[in-house]
Amino acid sequence: MNITLSQAENIIAIAQKKSKSIDTKMNIAVVDSGANLVAFVRMDGAWLGSLDISIKKAKTARYFDMNTGIIGSLSQPGGSLYNIEHSNGGLITFPGGVPIKNKNGVIIGAIGVSGSTVENDHAVAEAGAEAL
């Protein structure tokens, strides 16, 4: 199953609303179950450098079907996934990427958010992922 464009646009709208509520400007990416970009928005004034990061966070969350922050904790020196961020053409292993599940709990895509602190990035990504 794949996320639809309509679902992705709704997820981005909810994520933007959360971003505005915490006074941040974000880049927000949604990928489908194959980690292909479905929808993207760069809010006015969001960092240009975070554009690529948001897409890679979404892809990373989908590639491994877990929050990117969890992958980050496993990829520290001595961790079981140490250096994984160098695989798959470059991964992002800090918070802000979250898998998206449908009402049956099946992963149909992922959201990646970047543009603020990792705590804010994760909060906005969670809000978007929970929009379904």
Coordinates of N, CA, C and O in Angstrom, one line a residue:
M1 N 0.8 -1.2 0.0 CA 0.0 0.0 0.0 C 0.9 1.3 0.0 O 1.9 1.3 0.6
N2 N 0.4 2.3 -0.7 CA 1.1 3.5 -0.8 C 0.3 4.7 -0.2 O -0.9 4.6 -0.3
I3 N 0.9 5.7 0.3 CA 0.3 6.9 0.6 C -0.2 7.6 -0.6 O 0.5 7.5 -1.7
T4 N -1.4 8.2 -0.6 CA -1.9 9.0 -1.7 C -1.4 10.4 -1.7 O -1.0 10.9 -0.6
L5 N -1.5 11.1 -2.8 CA -1.1 12.5 -2.8 C -2.0 13.3 -1.9 O -1.5 14.2 -1.1
S6 N -3.3 13.0 -1.9 CA -4.2 13.7 -1.0 C -3.8 13.5 0.5 O -3.8 14.5 1.3
Q7 N -3.5 12.3 0.9 CA -3.0 12.0 2.3 C -1.7 12.8 2.6 O -1.6 13.4 3.6
A8 N -0.8 12.8 1.6 CA 0.5 13.5 1.8 C 0.3 15.0 2.0 O 0.9 15.6 2.9
E9 N -0.6 15.5 1.2 CA -0.9 17.0 1.3 C -1.5 17.3 2.6 O -1.2 18.3 3.3
N10 N -2.4 16.4 3.1 CA -3.0 16.6 4.4 C -2.0 16.5 5.5 O -2.0 17.4 6.5
I11 N -1.1 15.6 5.4 CA 0.0 15.4 6.4 C 0.9 16.7 6.5 O 1.2 17.2 7.5
I12 N 1.2 17.2 5.3 CA 2.0 18.4 5.3 C 1.3 19.6 5.9 O 1.8 20.4 6.6
A13 N 0.0 19.7 5.6 CA -0.8 20.8 6.2 C -0.8 20.7 7.7 O -0.7 21.8 8.4
I14 N -1.0 19.5 8.2 CA -1.0 19.4 9.7 C 0.4 19.7 10.3 O 0.5 20.3 11.3
A15 N 1.4 19.2 9.6 CA 2.8 19.5 10.0 C 3.1 21.0 10.0 O 3.7 21.5 10.9
Q16 N 2.7 21.7 8.9 CA 2.9 23.1 8.9 C 2.1 23.8 10.0 O 2.7 24.8 10.6
K17 N 0.9 23.4 10.3 CA 0.2 24.0 11.4 C 1.0 23.8 12.7 O 1.1 24.8 13.5
K18 N 1.5 22.6 13.0 CA 2.3 22.4 14.2 C 3.5 23.3 14.2 O 3.9 23.9 15.2
S19 N 4.2 23.4 13.0 CA 5.4 24.2 12.9 C 5.1 25.7 13.3 O 5.8 26.3 14.0
K20 N 4.0 26.2 12.8 CA 3.6 27.6 13.1 C 3.3 27.7 14.5 O 3.6 28.8 15.1
S21 N 2.7 26.7 15.1 CA 2.3 26.8 16.6 C 3.5 26.9 17.5 O 3.4 27.4 18.6
I22 N 4.6 26.4 17.0 CA 5.9 26.5 17.8 C 6.9 27.5 17.2 O 8.0 27.5 17.6
D23 N 6.3 28.3 16.3 CA 7.1 29.4 15.7 C 8.4 29.0 15.1 O 9.5 29.5 15.3
T24 N 8.3 28.0 14.2 CA 9.4 27.5 13.4 C 9.1 27.5 11.9 O 7.9 27.5 11.6
K25 N 10.1 27.5 11.1 CA 9.9 27.4 9.7 C 10.6 26.1 9.2 O 11.8 26.0 9.4
M26 N 9.9 25.2 8.6 CA 10.4 23.9 8.3 C 10.3 23.6 6.8 O 9.5 24.1 6.0
N27 N 11.2 22.6 6.5 CA 11.1 21.9 5.2 C 10.4 20.5 5.6 O 10.8 19.9 6.5
I28 N 9.4 20.1 4.8 CA 8.6 19.0 5.2 C 8.5 18.1 3.9 O 8.0 18.6 2.9
A29 N 8.9 16.8 4.0 CA 8.9 15.9 2.9 C 8.1 14.7 3.3 O 8.2 14.2 4.4
V30 N 7.3 14.2 2.4 CA 6.6 12.9 2.5 C 6.9 12.0 1.4 O 6.9 12.4 0.2
V31 N 7.3 10.8 1.8 CA 7.7 9.7 0.8 C 6.7 8.6 0.9 O 6.0 8.4 1.9
D32 N 6.6 7.8 -0.2 CA 5.7 6.7 -0.2 C 6.4 5.4 0.3 O 7.5 5.5 0.8
S33 N 5.7 4.3 0.2 CA 6.3 3.1 0.8 C 7.6 2.6 0.1 O 8.3 1.8 0.7
G34 N 7.8 3.1 -1.1 CA 9.0 2.8 -1.8 C 10.1 3.9 -1.6 O 11.1 3.9 -2.2
A35 N 9.9 4.8 -0.7 CA 10.8 5.9 -0.3 C 10.9 6.9 -1.5 O 11.9 7.7 -1.6
N36 N 9.9 7.0 -2.3 CA 9.8 8.0 -3.4 C 9.1 9.3 -2.9 O 8.1 9.2 -2.3
L37 N 9.7 10.4 -3.2 CA 9.1 11.7 -2.8 C 7.7 11.8 -3.4 O 7.5 11.7 -4.6
V38 N 6.7 12.1 -2.5 CA 5.3 12.3 -3.0 C 4.9 13.8 -2.9 O 4.3 14.3 -3.8
A39 N 5.3 14.4 -1.8 CA 5.0 15.8 -1.6 C 6.1 16.5 -0.7 O 6.7 15.8 0.1
F40 N 6.3 17.8 -1.0 CA 7.3 18.5 -0.3 C 6.8 20.0 -0.2 O 6.2 20.5 -1.1
V41 N 7.2 20.6 1.0 CA 7.0 22.0 1.1 C 8.2 22.6 1.9 O 8.7 22.0 2.8
R42 N 8.6 23.8 1.4 CA 9.6 24.6 2.1 C 8.9 25.8 2.5 O 8.5 26.7 1.7
M43 N 8.6 25.9 3.9 CA 7.9 27.1 4.4 C 8.8 28.4 4.1 O 10.0 28.3 4.1
D44 N 8.1 29.5 3.9 CA 8.8 30.7 3.7 C 9.8 31.0 4.8 O 9.5 30.9 6.0
G45 N 11.1 31.2 4.4 CA 12.1 31.5 5.3 C 12.8 30.3 5.9 O 13.8 30.4 6.7
A46 N 12.4 29.1 5.6 CA 13.0 27.8 6.1 C 14.4 27.7 5.5 O 14.7 28.2 4.4
W47 N 15.3 27.2 6.3 CA 16.7 27.0 5.8 C 16.8 26.2 4.5 O 16.3 25.1 4.4
L48 N 17.6 26.7 3.6 CA 17.9 26.0 2.3 C 18.6 24.7 2.6 O 18.3 23.6 2.0
G49 N 19.5 24.7 3.5 CA 20.3 23.5 3.8 C 19.5 22.3 4.4 O 19.9 21.2 4.4
S50 N 18.3 22.7 4.9 CA 17.4 21.6 5.5 C 16.6 21.0 4.5 O 15.9 20.0 4.8
L51 N 16.5 21.5 3.3 CA 15.7 20.9 2.3 C 16.1 19.4 2.0 O 15.3 18.5 2.2
D52 N 17.4 19.2 1.8 CA 17.9 17.8 1.5 C 17.8 17.0 2.8 O 17.5 15.8 2.7
I53 N 18.0 17.6 3.9 CA 17.9 16.8 5.2 C 16.5 16.3 5.4 O 16.4 15.1 5.8
S54 N 15.5 17.1 5.1 CA 14.1 16.6 5.4 C 13.8 15.4 4.5 O 13.2 14.5 4.9
I55 N 14.2 15.5 3.2 CA 14.0 14.4 2.3 C 14.7 13.1 2.8 O 14.1 12.0 2.8
K56 N 16.0 13.3 3.2 CA 16.7 12.1 3.6 C 16.2 11.6 4.9 O 16.2 10.3 5.2
K57 N 15.6 12.4 5.8 CA 15.0 11.9 7.0 C 13.8 11.0 6.7 O 13.6 10.0 7.3
A58 N 13.0 11.5 5.8 CA 11.8 10.7 5.4 C 12.3 9.4 4.8 O 11.7 8.3 5.1
K59 N 13.2 9.4 3.9 CA 13.7 8.2 3.3 C 14.3 7.2 4.3 O 14.1 6.0 4.3
T60 N 15.1 7.8 5.2 CA 15.7 6.9 6.3 C 14.6 6.3 7.1 O 14.7 5.1 7.4
A61 N 13.6 7.0 7.5 CA 12.5 6.5 8.3 C 11.8 5.3 7.6 O 11.5 4.3 8.2
R62 N 11.7 5.5 6.3 CA 11.0 4.4 5.5 C 11.9 3.2 5.2 O 11.5 2.1 5.3
Y63 N 13.2 3.5 4.9 CA 14.1 2.4 4.7 C 14.2 1.4 5.8 O 14.3 0.2 5.6
F64 N 14.1 1.9 7.1 CA 14.3 1.1 8.2 C 13.0 1.0 9.1 O 13.0 0.4 10.2
D65 N 11.9 1.7 8.7 CA 10.6 1.6 9.4 C 10.7 1.9 10.9 O 10.1 1.2 11.7
M66 N 11.5 2.9 11.1 CA 11.6 3.4 12.5 C 11.9 4.9 12.5 O 12.4 5.4 11.5
N67 N 11.6 5.5 13.6 CA 12.0 6.9 13.8 C 13.5 7.1 13.6 O 14.3 6.3 14.1
T68 N 13.9 8.2 12.9 CA 15.3 8.4 12.7 C 16.1 8.6 14.0 O 17.3 8.3 14.0
G69 N 15.5 9.1 15.0 CA 16.2 9.3 16.3 C 16.6 8.0 16.9 O 17.6 7.9 17.5
I70 N 15.7 6.9 16.7 CA 16.1 5.6 17.2 C 17.3 5.1 16.4 O 18.2 4.5 17.0
I71 N 17.3 5.3 15.1 CA 18.5 4.8 14.3 C 19.7 5.6 14.8 O 20.8 5.0 14.9
G72 N 19.5 6.9 15.1 CA 20.7 7.6 15.6 C 21.3 7.1 16.9 O 22.5 7.0 17.1
S73 N 20.4 6.6 17.8 CA 20.9 6.1 19.1 C 21.7 4.8 18.8 O 22.6 4.4 19.5
L74 N 21.3 4.0 17.8 CA 21.9 2.7 17.5 C 23.2 2.9 16.6 O 24.0 2.0 16.5
S75 N 23.4 4.1 16.1 CA 24.5 4.3 15.2 C 25.7 5.1 15.8 O 26.6 5.5 15.1
Q76 N 25.6 5.2 17.1 CA 26.7 5.9 17.8 C 27.9 4.9 17.9 O 27.8 3.7 17.7
P77 N 29.1 5.5 18.1 CA 30.3 4.6 18.2 C 30.1 3.5 19.1 O 29.6 3.7 20.3
G78 N 30.4 2.3 18.7 CA 30.2 1.1 19.5 C 28.8 0.5 19.3 O 28.5 -0.6 19.8
G79 N 27.9 1.2 18.7 CA 26.5 0.8 18.5 C 26.4 -0.2 17.4 O 27.3 -0.3 16.5
S80 N 25.3 -1.0 17.3 CA 25.1 -2.0 16.3 C 25.0 -1.5 14.9 O 25.2 -2.2 14.0
L81 N 24.6 -0.2 14.8 CA 24.5 0.3 13.4 C 25.5 1.4 13.2 O 25.3 2.3 12.3
Y82 N 26.6 1.4 13.9 CA 27.6 2.4 13.7 C 28.0 2.6 12.2 O 28.3 1.6 11.5
N83 N 28.0 3.8 11.8 CA 28.3 4.2 10.4 C 27.3 4.0 9.4 O 27.5 4.1 8.2
I84 N 26.1 3.6 9.8 CA 25.0 3.3 8.8 C 24.6 4.5 8.0 O 24.2 4.4 6.9
E85 N 24.9 5.7 8.5 CA 24.5 6.9 7.8 C 25.3 7.1 6.5 O 24.9 7.8 5.6
H86 N 26.3 6.2 6.3 CA 27.0 6.3 5.0 C 26.5 5.4 4.0 O 27.0 5.3 2.8
S87 N 25.4 4.6 4.3 CA 24.8 3.7 3.4 C 23.7 4.4 2.6 O 23.3 5.5 2.9
N88 N 23.2 3.7 1.6 CA 22.0 4.2 0.8 C 22.1 5.6 0.3 O 21.2 6.3 0.2
G89 N 23.3 6.0 -0.1 CA 23.5 7.3 -0.6 C 23.4 8.4 0.4 O 23.3 9.6 0.1
G90 N 23.5 8.1 1.7 CA 23.5 9.1 2.8 C 22.2 9.1 3.5 O 21.2 9.3 2.9
L91 N 22.3 8.7 4.8 CA 21.1 8.7 5.6 C 21.2 9.9 6.7 O 22.3 10.4 6.9
I92 N 20.1 10.2 7.3 CA 20.1 11.1 8.4 C 19.6 10.4 9.6 O 18.5 9.8 9.6
T93 N 20.4 10.4 10.6 CA 20.1 9.5 11.8 C 19.9 10.3 13.1 O 20.3 9.9 14.1
F94 N 19.3 11.5 12.9 CA 18.9 12.2 14.1 C 17.4 12.5 14.0 O 16.8 12.4 12.9
P95 N 16.7 12.9 15.0 CA 15.2 13.0 15.0 C 14.7 13.9 14.0 O 15.3 14.9 13.6
G96 N 13.5 13.6 13.5 CA 12.7 14.3 12.5 C 12.2 13.5 11.4 O 11.5 14.0 10.5
G97 N 12.5 12.2 11.4 CA 11.9 11.3 10.4 C 11.0 10.3 11.1 O 11.5 9.7 12.1
V98 N 9.8 10.1 10.6 CA 8.8 9.2 11.2 C 8.1 8.4 10.2 O 7.6 9.0 9.2
P99 N 8.0 7.1 10.3 CA 7.1 6.3 9.4 C 5.7 6.7 9.6 O 5.2 7.2 10.6
I100 N 4.9 6.6 8.5 CA 3.5 6.9 8.5 C 2.7 5.6 8.3 O 3.0 4.8 7.3
K101 N 1.8 5.3 9.2 CA 1.0 4.1 9.1 C -0.5 4.4 8.8 O -1.0 5.5 9.2
N102 N -1.1 3.5 8.1 CA -2.5 3.7 7.8 C -3.3 3.2 9.0 O -2.8 2.8 10.1
K103 N -4.7 3.2 9.0 CA -5.5 2.9 10.1 C -5.3 1.4 10.6 O -5.7 1.1 11.7
N104 N -4.8 0.6 9.7 CA -4.5 -0.8 10.0 C -3.1 -1.1 10.5 O -2.7 -2.2 10.8
G105 N -2.4 0.0 10.7 CA -1.0 -0.1 11.2 C 0.0 -0.5 10.2 O 1.2 -0.8 10.5
V106 N -0.3 -0.4 8.9 CA 0.6 -0.8 7.8 C 1.4 0.5 7.4 O 0.8 1.6 7.2
I107 N 2.7 0.4 7.3 CA 3.5 1.5 6.9 C 3.3 1.8 5.4 O 3.5 0.9 4.6
I108 N 2.8 3.0 5.1 CA 2.5 3.4 3.8 C 3.4 4.6 3.3 O 3.3 5.0 2.1
G109 N 4.4 5.0 4.1 CA 5.3 6.1 3.8 C 6.0 6.6 5.0 O 6.0 5.9 6.0
A110 N 6.5 7.8 4.9 CA 7.2 8.4 6.0 C 7.3 9.9 5.8 O 7.2 10.4 4.6
I111 N 7.5 10.6 6.9 CA 7.6 12.1 6.8 C 9.0 12.4 7.4 O 9.5 11.8 8.3
G112 N 9.6 13.5 6.8 CA 10.9 14.0 7.2 C 10.7 15.5 7.4 O 10.2 16.2 6.5
V113 N 11.2 16.0 8.5 CA 11.1 17.4 8.8 C 12.5 18.0 9.3 O 13.1 17.3 10.1
S114 N 12.8 19.1 8.8 CA 14.1 19.8 9.2 C 14.0 21.3 9.1 O 13.3 21.8 8.2
G115 N 14.6 21.9 10.0 CA 14.6 23.4 10.0 C 14.7 24.0 11.4 O 14.7 25.3 11.5
S116 N 14.8 23.2 12.4 CA 14.9 23.8 13.8 C 15.7 22.9 14.6 O 16.5 22.1 14.1
T117 N 15.4 22.8 15.9 CA 16.1 21.9 16.8 C 15.6 20.5 16.4 O 14.5 20.3 15.9
V118 N 16.3 19.4 16.8 CA 15.9 18.1 16.5 C 14.6 17.8 17.3 O 13.7 17.0 16.8
E119 N 14.4 18.4 18.5 CA 13.2 18.2 19.2 C 12.0 18.8 18.5 O 11.0 18.1 18.4
N120 N 12.2 20.0 17.9 CA 11.1 20.6 17.2 C 10.8 19.8 15.9 O 9.7 19.6 15.5
D121 N 11.9 19.4 15.2 CA 11.8 18.6 14.0 C 10.9 17.4 14.3 O 10.0 17.1 13.5
H122 N 11.3 16.7 15.4 CA 10.5 15.5 15.7 C 9.1 15.8 16.0 O 8.2 15.0 15.6
A123 N 8.8 16.8 16.8 CA 7.4 17.2 17.2 C 6.6 17.4 15.9 O 5.4 17.0 15.9
V124 N 7.1 18.1 15.0 CA 6.4 18.5 13.8 C 6.2 17.2 12.9 O 5.1 17.0 12.4
A125 N 7.2 16.4 12.8 CA 7.1 15.1 12.1 C 6.0 14.2 12.7 O 5.2 13.6 12.0
E126 N 6.0 14.1 14.1 CA 5.0 13.3 14.8 C 3.6 13.8 14.5 O 2.7 13.0 14.3
A127 N 3.5 15.1 14.5 CA 2.1 15.7 14.3 C 1.7 15.3 12.9 O 0.5 14.9 12.7
G128 N 2.6 15.4 11.9 CA 2.2 15.0 10.6 C 1.9 13.5 10.4 O 0.9 13.1 9.8
A129 N 2.7 12.7 11.0 CA 2.5 11.2 10.9 C 1.2 10.8 11.6 O 0.6 9.8 11.1
E130 N 0.8 11.5 12.6 CA -0.5 11.2 13.3 C -1.7 11.7 12.6 O -2.8 11.5 13.0
A131 N -1.5 12.5 11.5 CA -2.6 13.1 10.8 C -3.6 12.1 10.1 O -4.8 12.4 9.9
L132 N -3.1 10.9 9.8 CA -4.0 9.9 9.2 C -4.9 9.4 10.3 O -5.3 8.5 10.6

